[in-house]
Amino acid sequence: MYSYNSYSDNELAFLLTKDDEKAYTEIYNRFYGLLFVHASRRLNDDEEAKDVVHQLFESLWVKRLQIEPEKNLSAYLYAAIRNRILDVFAHQKVEHKYVDSLQSYLDKDNVRTDFRIREKQMALLIEQEIGALPPKMREIFVLSRKENKSHKEIAHELGISELTVKTQVKKALRILRNRLGVVIYLILLLKIYR
């Protein structure tokens, strides 16, 4: 009886299509080292190369019935390992793009989150300072800046003159400017405050 290492590649491929495990083992022993060296040189990573070669041999056993014994087994295995190496490179490229875009998103999100936190802190500060205004002045200011009512509407609603409303809003803005600073004052002045 022949030993399996004396069989040609084509004979081993034929036996493989007949579920011959010893033929599979001989193919593994015959090509593993060569395929590993090839993959390792391309990938510059021995562990990755081992994984790729093992996956190739797992796939070879799973797809053994699809092997065409008359074709060149060596060429088939090298083409398969080349494709797997290209898959690794493609995956790494996608992974790098994903990581880069994720990092970019996180950086932007951190900026947005930081902005939202500052915005909330500023709104809270404005609320506190508006709350510290004298009651009538506060009421007029809230109607003017938060509810966006005109001086005429406020005067009518509160039963006071438009001049009083105008004066109270000016005083409130002056107080808030002194307490909160110019930037927040401009926000209030332009009625951007929500």
PDB file of C-alpha atoms in Angstrom:
ATOM      1  CA  MET A   1       0.000   0.000   0.000  1.00  0.00           C
ATOM      2  CA  TYR A   2       1.243   3.469  -0.917  1.00  0.00           C
ATOM      3  CA  SER A   3       2.037   5.992   1.775  1.00  0.00           C
ATOM      4  CA  TYR A   4       0.119   9.238   1.260  1.00  0.00           C
ATOM      5  CA  ASN A   5       3.265  11.337   0.908  1.00  0.00           C
ATOM      6  CA  SER A   6       4.055   9.470  -2.301  1.00  0.00           C
ATOM      7  CA  TYR A   7       0.780  10.556  -3.943  1.00  0.00           C
ATOM      8  CA  SER A   8       0.757  13.440  -6.397  1.00  0.00           C
ATOM      9  CA  ASP A   9      -1.180  16.610  -5.622  1.00  0.00           C
ATOM     10  CA  ASN A  10      -3.853  15.578  -8.150  1.00  0.00           C
ATOM     11  CA  GLU A  11      -4.247  12.141  -6.539  1.00  0.00           C
ATOM     12  CA  LEU A  12      -4.567  13.728  -3.103  1.00  0.00           C
ATOM     13  CA  ALA A  13      -7.152  16.192  -4.451  1.00  0.00           C
ATOM     14  CA  PHE A  14      -9.129  13.283  -5.926  1.00  0.00           C
ATOM     15  CA  LEU A  15      -9.021  11.374  -2.621  1.00  0.00           C
ATOM     16  CA  LEU A  16     -10.057  14.527  -0.793  1.00  0.00           C
ATOM     17  CA  THR A  17     -13.230  14.708  -2.903  1.00  0.00           C
ATOM     18  CA  LYS A  18     -13.950  11.157  -1.630  1.00  0.00           C
ATOM     19  CA  ASP A  19     -13.829  12.335   2.026  1.00  0.00           C
ATOM     20  CA  ASP A  20     -10.396  10.804   2.618  1.00  0.00           C
ATOM     21  CA  GLU A  21      -9.133  12.369   5.852  1.00  0.00           C
ATOM     22  CA  LYS A  22      -5.626  10.996   5.400  1.00  0.00           C
ATOM     23  CA  ALA A  23      -5.397  12.722   2.020  1.00  0.00           C
ATOM     24  CA  TYR A  24      -6.530  15.937   3.715  1.00  0.00           C
ATOM     25  CA  THR A  25      -3.845  15.502   6.401  1.00  0.00           C
ATOM     26  CA  GLU A  26      -1.179  14.941   3.742  1.00  0.00           C
ATOM     27  CA  ILE A  27      -2.276  18.084   1.852  1.00  0.00           C
ATOM     28  CA  TYR A  28      -2.122  19.999   5.138  1.00  0.00           C
ATOM     29  CA  ASN A  29       1.362  18.683   5.946  1.00  0.00           C
ATOM     30  CA  ARG A  30       2.593  19.298   2.400  1.00  0.00           C
ATOM     31  CA  PHE A  31       1.360  22.901   2.035  1.00  0.00           C
ATOM     32  CA  TYR A  32       0.942  24.376   5.510  1.00  0.00           C
ATOM     33  CA  GLY A  33       4.548  25.581   5.886  1.00  0.00           C
ATOM     34  CA  LEU A  34       4.755  27.110   2.405  1.00  0.00           C
ATOM     35  CA  LEU A  35       1.388  28.861   2.755  1.00  0.00           C
ATOM     36  CA  PHE A  36       2.280  30.102   6.232  1.00  0.00           C
ATOM     37  CA  VAL A  37       5.589  31.610   5.053  1.00  0.00           C
ATOM     38  CA  HIS A  38       3.822  33.280   2.116  1.00  0.00           C
ATOM     39  CA  ALA A  39       1.056  34.711   4.329  1.00  0.00           C
ATOM     40  CA  SER A  40       3.476  35.794   7.045  1.00  0.00           C
ATOM     41  CA  ARG A  41       5.617  37.751   4.559  1.00  0.00           C
ATOM     42  CA  ARG A  42       2.584  39.521   3.142  1.00  0.00           C
ATOM     43  CA  LEU A  43       0.872  40.265   6.450  1.00  0.00           C
ATOM     44  CA  ASN A  44       3.965  40.905   8.609  1.00  0.00           C
ATOM     45  CA  ASP A  45       2.112  39.184  11.426  1.00  0.00           C
ATOM     46  CA  ASP A  46       2.697  35.504  12.279  1.00  0.00           C
ATOM     47  CA  GLU A  47      -0.490  35.140  14.317  1.00  0.00           C
ATOM     48  CA  GLU A  48      -2.613  36.637  11.564  1.00  0.00           C
ATOM     49  CA  ALA A  49      -0.834  34.389   9.040  1.00  0.00           C
ATOM     50  CA  LYS A  50      -1.589  31.279  11.154  1.00  0.00           C
ATOM     51  CA  ASP A  51      -5.241  32.278  11.372  1.00  0.00           C
ATOM     52  CA  VAL A  52      -5.479  32.832   7.625  1.00  0.00           C
ATOM     53  CA  VAL A  53      -3.845  29.475   6.791  1.00  0.00           C
ATOM     54  CA  HIS A  54      -5.998  27.591   9.310  1.00  0.00           C
ATOM     55  CA  GLN A  55      -9.124  29.210   7.893  1.00  0.00           C
ATOM     56  CA  LEU A  56      -8.019  28.188   4.418  1.00  0.00           C
ATOM     57  CA  PHE A  57      -7.635  24.551   5.465  1.00  0.00           C
ATOM     58  CA  GLU A  58     -10.963  24.569   7.305  1.00  0.00           C
ATOM     59  CA  SER A  59     -12.572  25.898   4.137  1.00  0.00           C
ATOM     60  CA  LEU A  60     -10.744  23.277   2.045  1.00  0.00           C
ATOM     61  CA  TRP A  61     -12.295  20.483   4.100  1.00  0.00           C
ATOM     62  CA  VAL A  62     -15.750  22.054   4.076  1.00  0.00           C
ATOM     63  CA  LYS A  63     -15.631  22.595   0.298  1.00  0.00           C
ATOM     64  CA  ARG A  64     -13.801  19.337  -0.514  1.00  0.00           C
ATOM     65  CA  LEU A  65     -16.573  18.135  -2.828  1.00  0.00           C
ATOM     66  CA  GLN A  66     -16.138  21.239  -4.992  1.00  0.00           C
ATOM     67  CA  ILE A  67     -12.431  20.613  -5.618  1.00  0.00           C
ATOM     68  CA  GLU A  68     -11.580  19.764  -9.208  1.00  0.00           C
ATOM     69  CA  PRO A  69      -8.882  17.060  -8.907  1.00  0.00           C
ATOM     70  CA  GLU A  70      -7.599  17.550 -12.452  1.00  0.00           C
ATOM     71  CA  LYS A  71      -6.717  21.204 -11.691  1.00  0.00           C
ATOM     72  CA  ASN A  72      -3.441  22.260 -10.096  1.00  0.00           C
ATOM     73  CA  LEU A  73      -3.919  21.912  -6.299  1.00  0.00           C
ATOM     74  CA  SER A  74      -0.888  24.058  -5.529  1.00  0.00           C
ATOM     75  CA  ALA A  75      -2.159  26.925  -7.720  1.00  0.00           C
ATOM     76  CA  TYR A  76      -5.626  26.572  -6.153  1.00  0.00           C
ATOM     77  CA  LEU A  77      -4.214  26.848  -2.611  1.00  0.00           C
ATOM     78  CA  TYR A  78      -1.982  29.832  -3.471  1.00  0.00           C
ATOM     79  CA  ALA A  79      -4.877  31.649  -5.130  1.00  0.00           C
ATOM     80  CA  ALA A  80      -7.047  30.918  -2.081  1.00  0.00           C
ATOM     81  CA  ILE A  81      -4.410  32.179   0.373  1.00  0.00           C
ATOM     82  CA  ARG A  82      -3.835  35.297  -1.763  1.00  0.00           C
ATOM     83  CA  ASN A  83      -7.567  36.045  -1.687  1.00  0.00           C
ATOM     84  CA  ARG A  84      -7.678  35.571   2.068  1.00  0.00           C
ATOM     85  CA  ILE A  85      -4.722  37.916   2.526  1.00  0.00           C
ATOM     86  CA  LEU A  86      -6.474  40.517   0.362  1.00  0.00           C
ATOM     87  CA  ASP A  87      -9.595  40.064   2.506  1.00  0.00           C
ATOM     88  CA  VAL A  88      -7.511  40.768   5.623  1.00  0.00           C
ATOM     89  CA  PHE A  89      -6.121  43.951   4.041  1.00  0.00           C
ATOM     90  CA  ALA A  90      -9.590  45.054   2.938  1.00  0.00           C
ATOM     91  CA  HIS A  91     -10.972  44.343   6.403  1.00  0.00           C
ATOM     92  CA  GLN A  92      -8.126  46.278   8.041  1.00  0.00           C
ATOM     93  CA  LYS A  93      -8.741  49.204   5.696  1.00  0.00           C
ATOM     94  CA  VAL A  94     -12.456  49.211   6.522  1.00  0.00           C
ATOM     95  CA  GLU A  95     -11.652  48.805  10.215  1.00  0.00           C
ATOM     96  CA  HIS A  96      -9.242  51.770  10.105  1.00  0.00           C
ATOM     97  CA  LYS A  97     -11.806  53.883   8.266  1.00  0.00           C
ATOM     98  CA  TYR A  98     -14.440  52.893  10.805  1.00  0.00           C
ATOM     99  CA  VAL A  99     -12.159  53.647  13.761  1.00  0.00           C
ATOM    100  CA  ASP A 100     -11.133  56.984  12.208  1.00  0.00           C
ATOM    101  CA  SER A 101     -14.728  57.985  11.483  1.00  0.00           C
ATOM    102  CA  LEU A 102     -15.808  56.827  14.948  1.00  0.00           C
ATOM    103  CA  GLN A 103     -13.011  58.860  16.536  1.00  0.00           C
ATOM    104  CA  SER A 104     -13.978  61.863  14.429  1.00  0.00           C
ATOM    105  CA  TYR A 105     -17.613  61.425  15.451  1.00  0.00           C
ATOM    106  CA  LEU A 106     -16.648  61.081  19.124  1.00  0.00           C
ATOM    107  CA  ASP A 107     -14.462  64.180  18.890  1.00  0.00           C
ATOM    108  CA  LYS A 108     -17.333  66.141  17.315  1.00  0.00           C
ATOM    109  CA  ASP A 109     -19.769  64.661  19.792  1.00  0.00           C
ATOM    110  CA  ASN A 110     -17.504  65.664  22.693  1.00  0.00           C
ATOM    111  CA  VAL A 111     -17.441  69.217  21.329  1.00  0.00           C
ATOM    112  CA  ARG A 112     -21.236  69.162  20.930  1.00  0.00           C
ATOM    113  CA  THR A 113     -21.695  67.661  24.397  1.00  0.00           C
ATOM    114  CA  ASP A 114     -19.316  70.218  25.882  1.00  0.00           C
ATOM    115  CA  PHE A 115     -21.227  72.992  24.084  1.00  0.00           C
ATOM    116  CA  ARG A 116     -24.573  71.654  25.353  1.00  0.00           C
ATOM    117  CA  ILE A 117     -23.246  71.507  28.922  1.00  0.00           C
ATOM    118  CA  ARG A 118     -21.970  75.077  28.679  1.00  0.00           C
ATOM    119  CA  GLU A 119     -25.249  76.181  27.107  1.00  0.00           C
ATOM    120  CA  LYS A 120     -27.204  74.613  29.972  1.00  0.00           C
ATOM    121  CA  GLN A 121     -24.888  76.195  32.541  1.00  0.00           C
ATOM    122  CA  MET A 122     -25.285  79.595  30.853  1.00  0.00           C
ATOM    123  CA  ALA A 123     -29.084  79.212  30.731  1.00  0.00           C
ATOM    124  CA  LEU A 124     -29.119  78.289  34.427  1.00  0.00           C
ATOM    125  CA  LEU A 125     -26.976  81.306  35.264  1.00  0.00           C
ATOM    126  CA  ILE A 126     -29.277  83.591  33.254  1.00  0.00           C
ATOM    127  CA  GLU A 127     -32.326  82.110  35.012  1.00  0.00           C
ATOM    128  CA  GLN A 128     -30.765  82.740  38.410  1.00  0.00           C
ATOM    129  CA  GLU A 129     -29.939  86.340  37.578  1.00  0.00           C
ATOM    130  CA  ILE A 130     -33.386  86.991  36.096  1.00  0.00           C
ATOM    131  CA  GLY A 131     -34.880  85.454  39.243  1.00  0.00           C
ATOM    132  CA  ALA A 132     -32.868  87.930  41.350  1.00  0.00           C
ATOM    133  CA  LEU A 133     -34.405  90.983  39.594  1.00  0.00           C
ATOM    134  CA  PRO A 134     -37.049  92.966  41.509  1.00  0.00           C
ATOM    135  CA  PRO A 135     -40.473  91.263  41.050  1.00  0.00           C
ATOM    136  CA  LYS A 136     -42.153  93.834  38.740  1.00  0.00           C
ATOM    137  CA  MET A 137     -38.996  94.296  36.656  1.00  0.00           C
ATOM    138  CA  ARG A 138     -38.628  90.503  36.400  1.00  0.00           C
ATOM    139  CA  GLU A 139     -42.243  90.111  35.245  1.00  0.00           C
ATOM    140  CA  ILE A 140     -41.818  92.760  32.526  1.00  0.00           C
ATOM    141  CA  PHE A 141     -38.470  91.337  31.424  1.00  0.00           C
ATOM    142  CA  VAL A 142     -39.830  87.773  31.162  1.00  0.00           C
ATOM    143  CA  LEU A 143     -42.793  88.962  29.086  1.00  0.00           C
ATOM    144  CA  SER A 144     -40.412  90.893  26.819  1.00  0.00           C
ATOM    145  CA  ARG A 145     -37.549  88.452  26.355  1.00  0.00           C
ATOM    146  CA  LYS A 146     -39.019  85.011  26.984  1.00  0.00           C
ATOM    147  CA  GLU A 147     -42.535  85.438  25.671  1.00  0.00           C
ATOM    148  CA  ASN A 148     -41.414  87.887  22.948  1.00  0.00           C
ATOM    149  CA  LYS A 149     -44.193  90.359  23.646  1.00  0.00           C
ATOM    150  CA  SER A 150     -43.950  93.947  22.432  1.00  0.00           C
ATOM    151  CA  HIS A 151     -43.760  96.860  24.863  1.00  0.00           C
ATOM    152  CA  LYS A 152     -47.286  97.823  23.817  1.00  0.00           C
ATOM    153  CA  GLU A 153     -48.643  94.303  24.582  1.00  0.00           C
ATOM    154  CA  ILE A 154     -46.912  94.224  27.976  1.00  0.00           C
ATOM    155  CA  ALA A 155     -48.199  97.710  28.867  1.00  0.00           C
ATOM    156  CA  HIS A 156     -51.736  96.674  27.939  1.00  0.00           C
ATOM    157  CA  GLU A 157     -51.495  93.349  29.835  1.00  0.00           C
ATOM    158  CA  LEU A 158     -50.092  94.916  33.036  1.00  0.00           C
ATOM    159  CA  GLY A 159     -52.030  98.185  32.867  1.00  0.00           C
ATOM    160  CA  ILE A 160     -48.919 100.384  32.786  1.00  0.00           C
ATOM    161  CA  SER A 161     -47.430 102.806  30.247  1.00  0.00           C
ATOM    162  CA  GLU A 162     -45.183 101.737  27.384  1.00  0.00           C
ATOM    163  CA  LEU A 163     -42.529 104.099  28.735  1.00  0.00           C
ATOM    164  CA  THR A 164     -42.529 102.220  32.062  1.00  0.00           C
ATOM    165  CA  VAL A 165     -42.122  98.933  30.214  1.00  0.00           C
ATOM    166  CA  LYS A 166     -39.266 100.316  28.115  1.00  0.00           C
ATOM    167  CA  THR A 167     -37.534 101.757  31.181  1.00  0.00           C
ATOM    168  CA  GLN A 168     -37.891  98.513  33.178  1.00  0.00           C
ATOM    169  CA  VAL A 169     -36.504  96.388  30.297  1.00  0.00           C
ATOM    170  CA  LYS A 170     -33.517  98.769  29.929  1.00  0.00           C
ATOM    171  CA  LYS A 171     -32.825  98.641  33.674  1.00  0.00           C
ATOM    172  CA  ALA A 172     -33.102  94.838  33.696  1.00  0.00           C
ATOM    173  CA  LEU A 173     -30.658  94.553  30.773  1.00  0.00           C
ATOM    174  CA  ARG A 174     -28.208  96.927  32.500  1.00  0.00           C
ATOM    175  CA  ILE A 175     -28.339  94.884  35.719  1.00  0.00           C
ATOM    176  CA  LEU A 176     -27.924  91.613  33.838  1.00  0.00           C
ATOM    177  CA  ARG A 177     -25.078  93.035  31.754  1.00  0.00           C
ATOM    178  CA  ASN A 178     -23.193  93.951  34.919  1.00  0.00           C
ATOM    179  CA  ARG A 179     -23.827  90.547  36.470  1.00  0.00           C
ATOM    180  CA  LEU A 180     -23.454  88.278  33.437  1.00  0.00           C
ATOM    181  CA  GLY A 181     -21.047  90.022  31.084  1.00  0.00           C
ATOM    182  CA  VAL A 182     -21.268  91.376  27.544  1.00  0.00           C
ATOM    183  CA  VAL A 183     -21.771  88.119  25.595  1.00  0.00           C
ATOM    184  CA  ILE A 184     -24.808  87.034  27.576  1.00  0.00           C
ATOM    185  CA  TYR A 185     -26.098  90.588  27.555  1.00  0.00           C
ATOM    186  CA  LEU A 186     -25.991  90.584  23.738  1.00  0.00           C
ATOM    187  CA  ILE A 187     -27.891  87.281  23.668  1.00  0.00           C
ATOM    188  CA  LEU A 188     -30.592  88.821  25.841  1.00  0.00           C
ATOM    189  CA  LEU A 189     -30.577  92.068  23.873  1.00  0.00           C
ATOM    190  CA  LEU A 190     -31.075  90.200  20.597  1.00  0.00           C
ATOM    191  CA  LYS A 191     -33.783  88.031  22.180  1.00  0.00           C
ATOM    192  CA  ILE A 192     -31.870  84.855  21.281  1.00  0.00           C
ATOM    193  CA  TYR A 193     -32.358  83.578  24.796  1.00  0.00           C
ATOM    194  CA  ARG A 194     -34.777  80.667  24.708  1.00  0.00           C
TER     195      ARG A 194
END
